[in-house]
mmCIF file of C-alpha atoms in Angstrom:
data_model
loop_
_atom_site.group_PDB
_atom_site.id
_atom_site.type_symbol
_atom_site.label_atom_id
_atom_site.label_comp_id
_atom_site.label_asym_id
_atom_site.label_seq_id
_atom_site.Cartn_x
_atom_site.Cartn_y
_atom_site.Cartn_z
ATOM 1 C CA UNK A 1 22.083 -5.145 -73.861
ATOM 2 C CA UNK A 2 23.821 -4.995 -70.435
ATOM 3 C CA UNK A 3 27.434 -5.466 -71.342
ATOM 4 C CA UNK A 4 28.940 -3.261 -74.311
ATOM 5 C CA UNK A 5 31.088 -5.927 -76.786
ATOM 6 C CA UNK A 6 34.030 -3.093 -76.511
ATOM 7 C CA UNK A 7 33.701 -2.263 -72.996
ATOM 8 C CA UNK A 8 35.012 -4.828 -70.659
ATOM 9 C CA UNK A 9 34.678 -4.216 -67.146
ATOM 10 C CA UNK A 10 31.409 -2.040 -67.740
ATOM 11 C CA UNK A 11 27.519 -3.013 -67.417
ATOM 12 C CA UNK A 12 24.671 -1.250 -67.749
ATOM 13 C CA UNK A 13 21.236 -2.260 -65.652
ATOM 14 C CA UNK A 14 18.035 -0.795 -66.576
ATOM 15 C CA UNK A 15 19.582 0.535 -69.661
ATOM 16 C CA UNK A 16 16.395 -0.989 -71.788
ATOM 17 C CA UNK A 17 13.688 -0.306 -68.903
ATOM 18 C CA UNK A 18 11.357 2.316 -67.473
ATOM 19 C CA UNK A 19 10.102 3.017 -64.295
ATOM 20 C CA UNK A 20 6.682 0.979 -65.194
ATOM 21 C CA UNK A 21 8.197 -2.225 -65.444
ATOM 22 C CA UNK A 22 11.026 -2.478 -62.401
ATOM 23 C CA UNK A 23 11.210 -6.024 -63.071
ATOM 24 C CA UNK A 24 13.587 -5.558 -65.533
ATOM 25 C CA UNK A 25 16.430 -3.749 -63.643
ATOM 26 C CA UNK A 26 15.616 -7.200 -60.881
ATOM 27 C CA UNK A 27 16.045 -9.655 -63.367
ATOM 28 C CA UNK A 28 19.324 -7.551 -65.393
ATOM 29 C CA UNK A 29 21.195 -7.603 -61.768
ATOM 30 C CA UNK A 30 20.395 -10.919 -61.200
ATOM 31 C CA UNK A 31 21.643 -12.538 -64.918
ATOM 32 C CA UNK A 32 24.871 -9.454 -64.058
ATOM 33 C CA UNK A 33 25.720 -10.848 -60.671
ATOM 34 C CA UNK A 34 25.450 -14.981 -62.123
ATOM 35 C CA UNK A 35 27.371 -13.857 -65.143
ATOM 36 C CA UNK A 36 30.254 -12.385 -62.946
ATOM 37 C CA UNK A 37 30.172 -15.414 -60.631
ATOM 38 C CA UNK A 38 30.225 -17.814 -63.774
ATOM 39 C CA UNK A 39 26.452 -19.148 -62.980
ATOM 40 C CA UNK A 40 24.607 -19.000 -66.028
ATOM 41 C CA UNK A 41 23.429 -22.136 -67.193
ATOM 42 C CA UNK A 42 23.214 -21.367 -70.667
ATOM 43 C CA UNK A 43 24.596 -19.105 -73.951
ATOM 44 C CA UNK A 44 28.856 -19.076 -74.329
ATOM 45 C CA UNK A 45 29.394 -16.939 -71.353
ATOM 46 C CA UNK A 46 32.916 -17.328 -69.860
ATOM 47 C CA UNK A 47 32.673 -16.196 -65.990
ATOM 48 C CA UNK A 48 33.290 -12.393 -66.734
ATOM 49 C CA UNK A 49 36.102 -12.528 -68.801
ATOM 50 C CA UNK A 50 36.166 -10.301 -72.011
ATOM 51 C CA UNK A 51 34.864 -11.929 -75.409
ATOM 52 C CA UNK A 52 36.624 -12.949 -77.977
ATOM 53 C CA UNK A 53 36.707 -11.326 -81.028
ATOM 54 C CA UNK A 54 34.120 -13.857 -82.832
ATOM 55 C CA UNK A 55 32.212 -13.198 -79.050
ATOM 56 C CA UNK A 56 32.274 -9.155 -80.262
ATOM 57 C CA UNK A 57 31.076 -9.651 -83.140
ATOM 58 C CA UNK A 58 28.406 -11.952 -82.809
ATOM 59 C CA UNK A 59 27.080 -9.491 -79.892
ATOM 60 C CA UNK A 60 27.429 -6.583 -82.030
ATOM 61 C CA UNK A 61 24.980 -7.692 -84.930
ATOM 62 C CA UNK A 62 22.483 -9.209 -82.235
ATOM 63 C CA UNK A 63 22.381 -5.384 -81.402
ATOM 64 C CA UNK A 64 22.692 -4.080 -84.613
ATOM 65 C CA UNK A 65 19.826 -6.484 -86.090
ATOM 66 C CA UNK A 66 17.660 -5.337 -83.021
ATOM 67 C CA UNK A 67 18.368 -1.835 -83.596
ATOM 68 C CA UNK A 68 16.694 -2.156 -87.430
ATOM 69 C CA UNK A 69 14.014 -4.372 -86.538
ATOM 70 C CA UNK A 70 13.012 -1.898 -83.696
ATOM 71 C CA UNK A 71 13.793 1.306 -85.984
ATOM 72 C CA UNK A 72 11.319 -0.247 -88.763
ATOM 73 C CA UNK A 73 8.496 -0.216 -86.412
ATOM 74 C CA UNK A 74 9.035 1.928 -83.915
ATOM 75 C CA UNK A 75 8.262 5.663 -84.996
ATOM 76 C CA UNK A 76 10.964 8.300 -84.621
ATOM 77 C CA UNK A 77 10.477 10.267 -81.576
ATOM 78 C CA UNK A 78 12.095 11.277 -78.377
ATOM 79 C CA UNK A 79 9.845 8.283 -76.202
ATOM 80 C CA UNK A 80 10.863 6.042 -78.935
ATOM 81 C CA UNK A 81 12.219 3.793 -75.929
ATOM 82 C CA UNK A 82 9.500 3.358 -74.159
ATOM 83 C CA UNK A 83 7.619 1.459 -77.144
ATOM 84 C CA UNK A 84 10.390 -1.856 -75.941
ATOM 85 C CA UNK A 85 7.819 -2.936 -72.765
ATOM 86 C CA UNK A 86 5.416 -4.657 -75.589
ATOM 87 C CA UNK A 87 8.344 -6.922 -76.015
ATOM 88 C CA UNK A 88 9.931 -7.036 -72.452
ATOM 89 C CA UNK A 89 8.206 -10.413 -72.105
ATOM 90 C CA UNK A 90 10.069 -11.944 -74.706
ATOM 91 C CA UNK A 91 13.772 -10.111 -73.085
ATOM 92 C CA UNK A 92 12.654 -11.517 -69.587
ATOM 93 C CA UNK A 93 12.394 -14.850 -70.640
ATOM 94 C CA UNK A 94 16.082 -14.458 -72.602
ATOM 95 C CA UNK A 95 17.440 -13.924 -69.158
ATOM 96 C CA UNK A 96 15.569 -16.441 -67.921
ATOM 97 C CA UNK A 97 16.424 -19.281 -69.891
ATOM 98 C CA UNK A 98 20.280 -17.984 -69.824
ATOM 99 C CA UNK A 99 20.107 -18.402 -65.830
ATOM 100 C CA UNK A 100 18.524 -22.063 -66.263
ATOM 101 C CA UNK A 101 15.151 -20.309 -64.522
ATOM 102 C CA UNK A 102 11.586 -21.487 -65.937
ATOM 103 C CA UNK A 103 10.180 -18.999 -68.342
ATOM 104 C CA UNK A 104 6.113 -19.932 -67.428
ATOM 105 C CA UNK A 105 5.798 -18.356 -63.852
ATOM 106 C CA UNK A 106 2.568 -18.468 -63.281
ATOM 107 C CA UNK A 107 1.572 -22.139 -62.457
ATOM 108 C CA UNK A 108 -1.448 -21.784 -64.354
ATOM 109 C CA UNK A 109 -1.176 -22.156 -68.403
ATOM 110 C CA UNK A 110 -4.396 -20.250 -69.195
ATOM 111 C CA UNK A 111 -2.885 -17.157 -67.157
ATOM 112 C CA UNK A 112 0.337 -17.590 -68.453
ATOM 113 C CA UNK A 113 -1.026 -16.655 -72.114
ATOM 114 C CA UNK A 114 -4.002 -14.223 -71.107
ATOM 115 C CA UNK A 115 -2.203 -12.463 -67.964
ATOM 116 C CA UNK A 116 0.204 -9.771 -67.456
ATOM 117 C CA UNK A 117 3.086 -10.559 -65.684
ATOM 118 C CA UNK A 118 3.297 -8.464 -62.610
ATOM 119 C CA UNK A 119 6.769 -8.423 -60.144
ATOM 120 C CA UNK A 120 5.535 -10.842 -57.878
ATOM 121 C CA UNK A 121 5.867 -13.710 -61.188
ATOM 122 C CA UNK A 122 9.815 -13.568 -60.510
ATOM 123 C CA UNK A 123 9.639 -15.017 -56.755
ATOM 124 C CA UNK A 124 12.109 -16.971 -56.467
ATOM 125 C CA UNK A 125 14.755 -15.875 -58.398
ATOM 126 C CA UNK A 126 16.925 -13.397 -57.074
ATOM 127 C CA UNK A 127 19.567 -15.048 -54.540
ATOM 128 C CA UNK A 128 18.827 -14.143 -51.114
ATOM 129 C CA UNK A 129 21.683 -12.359 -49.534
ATOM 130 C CA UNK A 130 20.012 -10.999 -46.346
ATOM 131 C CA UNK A 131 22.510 -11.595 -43.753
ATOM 132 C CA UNK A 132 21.140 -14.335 -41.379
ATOM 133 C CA UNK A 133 19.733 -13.788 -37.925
#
């Protein structure tokens, strides 16, 4: 999703996004900039470094089973993309739990399964890197 298995040394944020749900891009930096740094508390991820070939593999049937699954429901067309942001609640919490961040945000369990989650939900988990006064 953000790092092509053949590609080392390239990322792509926002690549599985649009405009009316920013979040995303936040929380893709955010997992890109802990993976880099070696700071994801869980999944095999090695500090940056390319994947093995078992690594490659393993990432390219996660995308190639994702691809079919989406393709059997999804109907052809060219906004075929934008049909993802039923589901970005499920990829949110995947980066989530890979960064060791609670996946219920909301502090309330009856709005966590009736309410939308909105940008303000992810408070808290993007580093703060403003430069101190």
């Amino acid at each position: 999703y953000i790092l092509p298995p053949n590609l080392p040394n390239l990322a792509f944020i926002g690549n599985v996004s649009a405009i009316s749900n920013i979040s995303t891009y936040g929380l893709q930096a955010e997992w890109l900039a802990r993976y880099w740094n070696g700071a994801l508390k869980q999944g095999d991820h090695d500090g940056g470094k390319s994947p093995s070939p078992e690594e490659t593999a393993m990432m390219t049937d996660e995308i190639e089973t994702r691809k079919k699954w989406a393709r059997s429901w999804m109907p052809e067309s060219s906004n075929r993309g934008m049909l993802v942001l039923l589901h970005h609640t499920h990829y949110h919490d995947k980066l989530l739990k890979e960064m060791g961040e609670n996946t219920h945000r909301k502090g309330n369990p009856l709005s966590e399964y009736l309410m939308p989650y909105e940008p303000a939900d992810y408070d808290g988990i993007m580093a703060d890197t403003r430069v101190k006064k």
